[in-house]
Amino acid sequence: MEYLEHVYTRVQEAKGAPRVWMEGRILERAGFNPGVRYERTIDAQNRFIELRICDTGNLVVSERKSKNMPIIEINNRAIAPVTDGAEELRIDAAQNVIRISVESLTRKQREREERFHSEIAEGRITKGTVCSGIGMSTLALSDAFTVSGLIAQQKWVVDREGKYNQIAWDNNPAVTDATTIFTASLEQIEPELLGPVSVLNASLPCTGFSVSGRSKNKIAHPEEHATDATAVFGFMKIVEGVNPSIIVSENVKPAQTSATYTLIKSYLYVLGYNVFEVNLDNEQSGCFQKRPRYWFVAVSKGLGSIDLNNVPKFAREYGELRELMDDVPADSPAWSQNQYLKDKAIRDKEAGKYFQRNLINESTTEFGTINRTYARKQSTPPMWQREDGMERLLTANEIARSMACPESLVDGCSQTRAIEGLGQGVDMNQCRGIGLAIVRDIIRGTGNVIAEAVTDVASVAADALGGLVQPANNIPETGDENASVGQLSMFS
C-alpha cells in the first residue's frame, strides 16, 4: 500500500472514552470528502483501527462548514483496547484507506514491558552486555538475579577486543554455550543480529570522560576523543534495536555531567524510560579498592521506579591489606627498588607537580583505583612497599579480591592481560547491589517472582559471590537498615 501521508497525534478523551479527531488535508488526500460513506474496523488483537471507503459503509464523513473541510471524530469505548492508555497515535493515509495505530515508541514500550512480565512469570530474565570486557558486570548482574531465584540468561556480549571475549568464554560462568559473542565496536554492530533482551548493561569507554584520560589525550571534552566519542551512537542504535526493559550503565563520575550522557538520558526519556542515577564507592560495596563510579538505571516507564539511594550494602570482607595478599617470596623478582620512580617523585615535587606516590603496606585499609595500564609501573597507582624499601605491584589475584571479583575469572591469563581486564572492569559489589535493587523494586513489583524455596540455586550464587550472600529462605527486607547484603539471598 502506498501511503500519502502520516500524522502523529495525541489521544484525547471525551465522555469517558478515547477520542480521535481528524480534519482537512489528510482526509481529502485519502478521498474522505464530506458525504463519502465508509466502514470502520477495530482490530483489538493487532491494535489498529481501519477506515475504508465503500458505497455500503454505515458511516459518513462530516463537514466543518465554517472551514469547508471534512472531519472525522471517533469517540467510542470500543477503541479503548487499541489505544489502551497510549498517549500518541499514528495515522497512515492511503487512497480510500486510513489506518490508525499506536505510534512506534508506545508500541515498543508495550512490547518490552510485556516481554519482561512474561519472562519474570517464567522465573527467568534475559540479558545482554555491550563493552563487556572480561564480563565483570555481566557476571555481577547474573549473581544478583540468580541469588534472587531467577534464571539469568546471557543472550549475547559485545566487545571490540577479542582477547577479552576469549577470557570471558574461558572463565566466565555467565557466558554459556547459549551466549552469542560479538567482537566488534558498537558502531559496527547490526542490532538485528543481537535480538531483544530484558536487561542491557553497558560500560561505555571511559578514557574520554576521566580527568587523566582527557589529559593524556590532550582533549578538553570527552566528545573529542579520537576513537571512543562515537560509541554513543552505536549504543543508542543498539538500545533502539534490542528494546530492553531495563538499562544498567556504569562509568567514571565525570561522565554524569558530560554532554554525551546528558543526551543519552534525554533521548532515553523520549524512548519511554525513566532514568535513575547514583554515585557509588566502596562504602556501599565493602570492597578494598576505592573505585568511585557513576551508575544510572533506565527503567521502562510502565515498570515503576527504583530507589538508588538505598542500594544494598555489602559487608567488608578484608580489614587490612595483609588479609588479601598473596605469599610473594622476599627474593621474588616482583620486588624492586624502583629507584627511578623514587627519583621521579622528587623531581615532580620540586617542579610543583601534584603527583604523589601511593605506597601501601600490610596495615593499609583501602587503596585507590587500579587502572588497565597498572602493569607498566606508574607513579601514582598503589604499590606495596616493604620496610626495607623494596616495592612491588599487586598481583592480578590481589586486585581481583579488592574488587569482589572471583579469581577464577582471570585464571590462565598472564599478569598483564589479567590486570588489563580487571583494570577496566567494575567493582562487582556495586553492580551486584544495583542488581539486587532491581529485583527489590522492579521485579518484585510485578508480583510474579517465584516465592518458592530455591536453596540449590541460591547455593550456587553464594559460591559465585564468595560467601557474601548466604543461601537462606528467611531473610530481612532490603529496606531494613540493619540488614547487610551478607544476609540477603532471595526476596520472598
XYZ file of C-alpha atoms in Angstrom:
492
model
C 0.000 0.000 0.000
C 1.378 3.408 -0.976
C 0.768 5.898 1.775
C 0.166 9.565 1.003
C 0.595 10.990 4.483
C 1.492 10.070 8.059
C 0.386 12.099 11.055
C 1.383 11.572 14.686
C -1.263 12.856 17.077
C -2.211 12.701 20.727
C -5.036 10.585 22.093
C -7.722 12.766 23.645
C -10.611 11.826 25.898
C -14.248 12.876 25.823
C -17.330 11.491 27.574
C -15.151 8.959 29.386
C -13.863 7.362 26.177
C -10.805 7.762 23.908
C -11.228 10.374 21.187
C -9.502 10.577 17.804
C -10.062 13.687 15.687
C -9.091 14.152 12.030
C -9.804 17.028 9.682
C -8.706 18.723 6.495
C -5.876 17.719 4.228
C -5.149 14.170 5.435
C -8.778 13.210 4.820
C -9.003 14.987 1.463
C -5.864 13.315 0.119
C -7.248 9.882 1.019
C -10.584 10.639 -0.642
C -12.571 11.045 2.592
C -14.540 14.098 1.460
C -17.754 15.331 3.103
C -20.643 12.954 2.468
C -18.448 9.973 1.478
C -19.533 6.680 3.036
C -17.018 4.436 4.773
C -16.792 1.488 7.145
C -14.732 1.199 10.328
C -12.937 -1.937 11.515
C -11.484 -2.205 15.026
C -8.831 -4.892 15.397
C -8.124 -5.094 19.134
C -5.738 -8.040 18.794
C -3.427 -6.299 16.328
C -4.260 -2.897 17.801
C -5.351 -0.849 14.833
C -8.448 0.902 13.522
C -9.061 0.946 9.786
C -11.385 3.273 7.882
C -12.189 2.189 4.321
C -14.321 3.972 1.734
C -17.164 1.840 0.365
C -20.637 2.508 -1.037
C -22.257 0.332 1.608
C -20.426 1.888 4.538
C -22.563 2.700 7.572
C -20.569 5.853 8.414
C -20.437 9.207 6.626
C -17.664 11.824 6.571
C -18.878 15.008 8.240
C -18.123 18.582 7.216
C -16.948 21.594 9.153
C -18.933 24.156 7.188
C -17.167 27.176 8.645
C -13.914 25.965 7.059
C -15.405 23.866 4.262
C -13.357 20.822 5.214
C -14.047 17.154 6.049
C -13.901 15.957 9.649
C -13.991 12.534 11.286
C -14.366 12.055 15.021
C -14.049 8.682 16.737
C -15.187 8.859 20.354
C -16.017 5.306 21.292
C -15.212 2.975 24.185
C -14.841 0.186 21.621
C -11.479 1.615 20.529
C -10.057 1.509 24.087
C -8.365 -1.888 23.529
C -6.464 -0.314 20.625
C -5.419 2.878 22.387
C -5.003 1.052 25.749
C -3.676 4.041 27.645
C -1.418 5.231 24.820
C -0.719 8.939 24.651
C 0.221 9.047 20.960
C -1.261 7.537 17.796
C -0.069 7.307 14.205
C -2.490 7.941 11.354
C -1.493 6.492 7.963
C -3.456 7.734 4.943
C -3.595 5.944 1.578
C -6.105 6.245 -1.248
C -9.516 5.262 0.172
C -7.971 3.856 3.368
C -6.917 5.358 6.710
C -5.252 3.244 9.381
C -4.916 4.399 12.998
C -2.491 2.597 15.327
C -0.398 3.212 18.408
C 2.767 5.077 17.396
C 6.014 3.129 17.395
C 7.564 4.409 20.638
C 4.487 3.483 22.640
C 4.226 0.161 20.823
C 7.839 -0.672 21.605
C 7.293 0.264 25.252
C 4.371 -2.153 25.424
C 6.370 -4.891 23.731
C 9.320 -4.684 26.107
C 7.141 -4.496 29.212
C 5.017 -7.448 28.112
C 8.197 -9.423 27.382
C 9.573 -8.515 30.806
C 6.422 -9.630 32.647
C 6.333 -12.849 30.637
C 9.943 -13.701 31.461
C 9.558 -12.968 35.169
C 6.421 -15.105 35.281
C 8.563 -17.950 33.921
C 11.238 -17.351 36.584
C 13.895 -16.103 34.157
C 15.374 -12.909 32.779
C 17.328 -12.284 29.554
C 20.446 -10.098 29.480
C 22.828 -8.532 27.010
C 26.082 -6.658 27.604
C 27.936 -4.119 25.473
C 31.552 -3.111 26.153
C 31.628 -6.301 28.183
C 35.387 -6.729 28.667
C 36.075 -9.922 30.589
C 32.480 -9.839 31.807
C 32.670 -8.486 35.354
C 29.359 -6.588 35.201
C 27.865 -9.454 33.192
C 28.674 -11.887 35.996
C 27.753 -9.481 38.798
C 24.234 -8.901 37.485
C 23.801 -12.628 36.915
C 24.876 -13.215 40.522
C 22.231 -10.788 41.796
C 19.437 -12.247 39.677
C 20.411 -15.847 40.370
C 20.626 -15.384 44.118
C 17.135 -13.858 43.931
C 15.719 -17.041 42.443
C 15.732 -16.142 38.748
C 17.429 -17.936 35.882
C 19.714 -15.329 34.300
C 20.109 -15.987 30.570
C 23.017 -14.126 28.983
C 21.888 -13.908 25.358
C 24.917 -12.030 23.998
C 28.012 -9.989 24.821
C 29.729 -7.340 22.701
C 33.313 -6.120 22.991
C 35.718 -4.786 20.396
C 38.654 -6.707 21.909
C 38.731 -10.390 21.015
C 41.252 -11.092 23.782
C 38.705 -10.111 26.440
C 35.932 -12.098 24.793
C 38.255 -15.109 24.917
C 38.773 -14.697 28.672
C 35.017 -14.381 29.197
C 34.422 -17.526 27.154
C 37.104 -19.469 29.001
C 36.329 -18.363 32.563
C 33.037 -16.529 32.982
C 30.179 -18.769 34.196
C 27.604 -16.227 32.958
C 28.834 -16.695 29.370
C 27.479 -20.076 28.274
C 27.069 -22.153 25.141
C 23.801 -20.270 24.610
C 25.567 -16.881 24.612
C 26.394 -15.273 21.263
C 29.727 -13.425 21.291
C 30.345 -10.365 19.111
C 33.839 -8.974 18.577
C 33.074 -5.551 17.157
C 32.815 -1.872 18.015
C 29.409 -0.517 18.936
C 29.347 1.473 15.724
C 29.797 -1.717 13.679
C 27.103 -3.807 15.355
C 23.911 -4.551 13.452
C 21.225 -4.593 16.163
C 19.065 -7.125 14.318
C 21.810 -9.701 14.945
C 21.591 -9.219 18.704
C 17.978 -9.971 19.476
C 15.790 -8.466 22.235
C 16.698 -8.703 25.930
C 15.041 -7.503 29.114
C 18.216 -6.135 30.717
C 21.001 -4.363 28.847
C 24.113 -3.382 30.738
C 26.846 -1.164 29.368
C 30.116 0.439 30.391
C 30.898 2.868 27.573
C 34.636 3.623 27.067
C 35.692 5.864 29.951
C 39.008 7.227 28.590
C 37.485 10.436 27.279
C 35.458 11.070 30.439
C 38.151 10.599 33.082
C 40.352 13.537 34.050
C 43.510 11.524 33.400
C 42.168 10.314 30.045
C 41.401 13.816 28.840
C 44.827 14.993 29.975
C 46.628 12.106 28.294
C 44.714 12.566 25.044
C 45.031 16.365 25.213
C 41.315 16.954 24.788
C 39.050 19.405 26.602
C 35.831 17.449 26.129
C 35.075 13.695 26.041
C 33.349 14.174 22.699
C 36.747 14.990 21.140
C 38.223 11.537 21.800
C 39.612 10.111 18.570
C 38.259 6.550 18.899
C 35.678 6.453 21.695
C 33.483 9.531 21.228
C 31.204 7.960 18.624
C 30.446 4.860 20.707
C 27.345 6.669 21.977
C 25.749 6.478 18.522
C 26.298 2.730 18.347
C 24.976 2.349 21.878
C 21.721 4.195 21.185
C 21.291 2.258 17.941
C 21.546 -0.946 19.975
C 19.088 0.341 22.591
C 16.508 1.044 19.899
C 17.161 -2.288 18.220
C 17.058 -4.672 21.203
C 14.410 -2.660 23.111
C 15.457 -3.591 26.681
C 13.118 -3.129 29.624
C 15.943 -2.023 31.917
C 19.330 -0.481 31.107
C 22.193 -0.533 33.623
C 25.083 1.823 32.839
C 28.423 2.358 34.613
C 31.165 4.912 34.004
C 33.561 7.251 35.794
C 31.918 10.035 37.814
C 32.691 12.916 35.385
C 30.580 11.141 32.735
C 27.415 12.090 34.620
C 27.575 15.769 33.629
C 29.092 15.280 30.163
C 27.282 16.316 27.001
C 27.272 12.673 25.896
C 25.427 11.377 28.947
C 23.103 14.375 29.055
C 21.968 13.469 25.532
C 21.739 9.751 26.345
C 19.458 10.406 29.305
C 17.320 12.903 27.382
C 16.848 10.522 24.471
C 16.036 7.593 26.765
C 13.234 9.699 28.220
C 11.879 10.262 24.697
C 12.035 6.499 24.083
C 9.866 5.853 27.126
C 12.299 5.327 30.012
C 12.740 6.982 33.379
C 16.398 7.358 34.381
C 17.630 6.978 37.964
C 21.207 7.927 38.936
C 23.648 7.316 41.772
C 27.374 7.537 42.541
C 28.723 4.502 44.401
C 32.015 3.747 46.135
C 33.403 1.111 48.458
C 31.277 2.488 51.290
C 28.423 0.636 49.610
C 30.362 -2.258 48.103
C 32.600 -3.106 51.054
C 35.485 -3.579 48.620
C 39.100 -2.862 49.465
C 39.678 -0.863 46.310
C 38.158 2.603 46.150
C 36.587 2.728 42.724
C 34.035 5.567 42.650
C 31.643 5.187 39.752
C 28.562 6.822 38.266
C 25.645 4.485 37.618
C 22.301 5.018 36.005
C 19.403 2.618 35.674
C 16.874 3.381 32.932
C 13.512 1.699 33.563
C 10.691 1.457 31.039
C 8.053 3.867 32.301
C 5.389 1.242 32.889
C 7.587 -0.835 35.208
C 7.803 1.599 38.108
C 10.793 3.200 39.796
C 13.950 2.162 41.612
C 15.412 3.648 44.793
C 19.116 4.049 44.087
C 19.555 5.974 47.324
C 19.035 2.641 49.026
C 21.295 0.272 47.080
C 22.003 -2.749 49.325
C 25.347 -2.568 51.113
C 27.955 -5.304 51.373
C 29.957 -6.031 54.492
C 33.744 -5.629 54.340
C 35.485 -8.913 53.545
C 39.022 -7.661 54.204
C 40.010 -5.290 57.012
C 43.686 -4.832 56.187
C 45.778 -5.422 53.103
C 47.577 -8.360 54.732
C 44.328 -10.327 54.563
C 44.104 -10.321 50.773
C 47.799 -10.533 49.861
C 49.429 -13.413 48.026
C 52.513 -15.034 49.516
C 55.203 -13.483 47.321
C 58.696 -14.607 48.464
C 61.057 -11.857 49.581
C 63.561 -12.828 46.882
C 60.959 -12.821 44.063
C 61.862 -10.661 41.023
C 58.485 -8.976 41.600
C 60.233 -6.919 44.301
C 62.305 -3.966 43.148
C 63.855 -0.750 44.454
C 62.056 1.210 41.707
C 64.679 3.883 42.143
C 63.594 5.703 39.003
C 60.091 6.165 40.438
C 61.543 7.453 43.704
C 63.743 9.903 41.812
C 60.801 10.982 39.654
C 58.733 11.707 42.755
C 61.444 14.087 43.966
C 61.598 15.840 40.587
C 57.805 16.159 40.431
C 57.713 17.724 43.871
C 60.454 20.182 43.013
C 58.636 21.085 39.798
C 55.455 21.819 41.725
C 53.583 18.884 40.251
C 50.937 17.304 42.395
C 51.674 13.683 41.532
C 52.149 11.636 44.687
C 53.150 8.039 45.055
C 50.574 5.740 46.600
C 52.682 3.408 48.726
C 50.782 0.820 50.741
C 51.684 -1.836 53.284
C 50.158 -4.713 55.200
C 48.255 -2.349 57.528
C 46.611 -0.375 54.724
C 42.814 -0.482 54.946
C 41.968 0.629 51.364
C 43.668 1.849 48.227
C 42.762 3.830 45.115
C 41.691 2.786 41.646
C 43.781 0.270 39.723
C 43.722 1.178 36.017
C 44.170 -1.064 32.995
C 47.793 0.033 32.417
C 48.795 -0.693 36.018
C 51.324 -3.357 34.954
C 53.549 -0.635 33.458
C 54.640 0.658 36.893
C 53.429 4.234 37.090
C 53.954 6.902 39.722
C 50.521 7.232 41.272
C 48.746 3.819 41.394
C 49.020 1.711 44.590
C 52.286 -0.160 45.145
C 53.262 -2.378 48.054
C 56.360 -1.216 49.943
C 58.239 -3.352 52.457
C 60.046 -1.961 55.496
C 63.344 -2.264 53.633
C 62.081 -0.020 50.840
C 61.605 -2.753 48.260
C 58.377 -2.427 46.249
C 56.107 -4.486 44.052
C 52.900 -4.226 42.097
C 49.805 -6.007 43.329
C 49.175 -9.334 41.656
C 46.139 -9.946 39.462
C 44.587 -12.160 42.148
C 45.075 -9.457 44.782
C 43.423 -6.911 42.513
C 40.536 -9.300 41.856
C 39.967 -9.746 45.594
C 39.987 -5.987 46.074
C 37.089 -5.709 43.588
C 34.985 -8.635 44.899
C 35.837 -10.494 41.700
C 36.272 -14.281 41.655
C 39.934 -15.052 40.975
C 38.762 -17.743 38.593
C 37.702 -15.010 36.168
C 41.362 -14.412 35.280
C 42.613 -17.991 35.513
C 45.191 -18.872 32.879
C 45.847 -15.229 31.939
C 49.207 -13.512 32.001
C 49.575 -10.892 34.731
C 49.495 -8.133 32.124
C 46.359 -9.402 30.402
C 44.587 -10.120 33.693
C 45.389 -6.660 35.056
C 44.151 -5.037 31.847
C 40.840 -6.874 32.102
C 40.365 -6.095 35.788
C 41.579 -2.506 35.432
C 38.783 -1.616 33.043
C 36.182 -3.621 34.902
C 33.764 -2.743 37.683
C 33.611 -3.001 41.448
C 31.473 -6.112 41.278
C 29.618 -5.469 44.523
C 28.449 -2.113 43.204
C 26.933 -3.943 40.255
C 25.536 -6.734 42.426
C 23.931 -4.081 44.626
C 22.315 -2.477 41.580
C 21.016 -5.887 40.502
C 19.569 -6.595 43.953
C 17.866 -3.182 43.919
C 16.316 -4.031 40.534
C 14.921 -7.248 41.996
C 13.665 -5.476 45.106
C 11.988 -2.500 43.416
C 11.146 -3.589 39.859
C 10.914 -7.368 39.660
C 9.123 -7.869 42.964
C 6.705 -5.164 41.873
C 5.446 -7.422 39.094
C 4.078 -9.836 41.653
C 5.462 -12.709 39.588
C 8.737 -13.572 41.296
C 8.844 -17.205 42.304
C 8.302 -17.323 46.067
C 9.159 -20.997 46.451
C 12.406 -22.070 48.110
C 15.297 -22.117 45.660
C 18.043 -23.223 48.019
C 20.064 -25.029 45.369
C 20.079 -22.000 43.059
C 20.940 -19.717 45.960
C 23.787 -22.012 46.984
C 25.321 -21.716 43.534
C 25.008 -17.930 43.716
C 26.513 -17.891 47.193
C 29.556 -19.719 45.866
C 29.826 -17.224 43.000
C 29.682 -14.348 45.496
C 32.442 -15.786 47.594
C 30.117 -16.493 50.506
C 28.905 -12.901 50.831
C 25.355 -13.948 50.061
C 24.070 -16.731 52.253
C 21.540 -19.257 50.901
C 18.569 -18.978 53.239
C 14.816 -18.827 52.964
C 14.059 -16.466 55.840
C 15.682 -13.116 55.201
C 15.085 -9.476 56.130
C 13.730 -6.959 53.661
C 16.370 -4.836 51.943
C 14.664 -1.794 53.452
C 15.907 -2.926 56.894
C 18.840 -0.612 57.579
C 20.364 -3.222 59.882
C 20.473 -5.842 57.130
C 23.654 -6.207 55.119
C 23.782 -7.914 51.730
C 25.679 -10.651 53.525
C 22.257 -11.593 54.900
C 20.351 -11.442 51.640
C 19.840 -14.441 49.412
C 16.460 -14.018 47.722
C 13.396 -11.843 48.026
C 10.342 -13.625 49.360
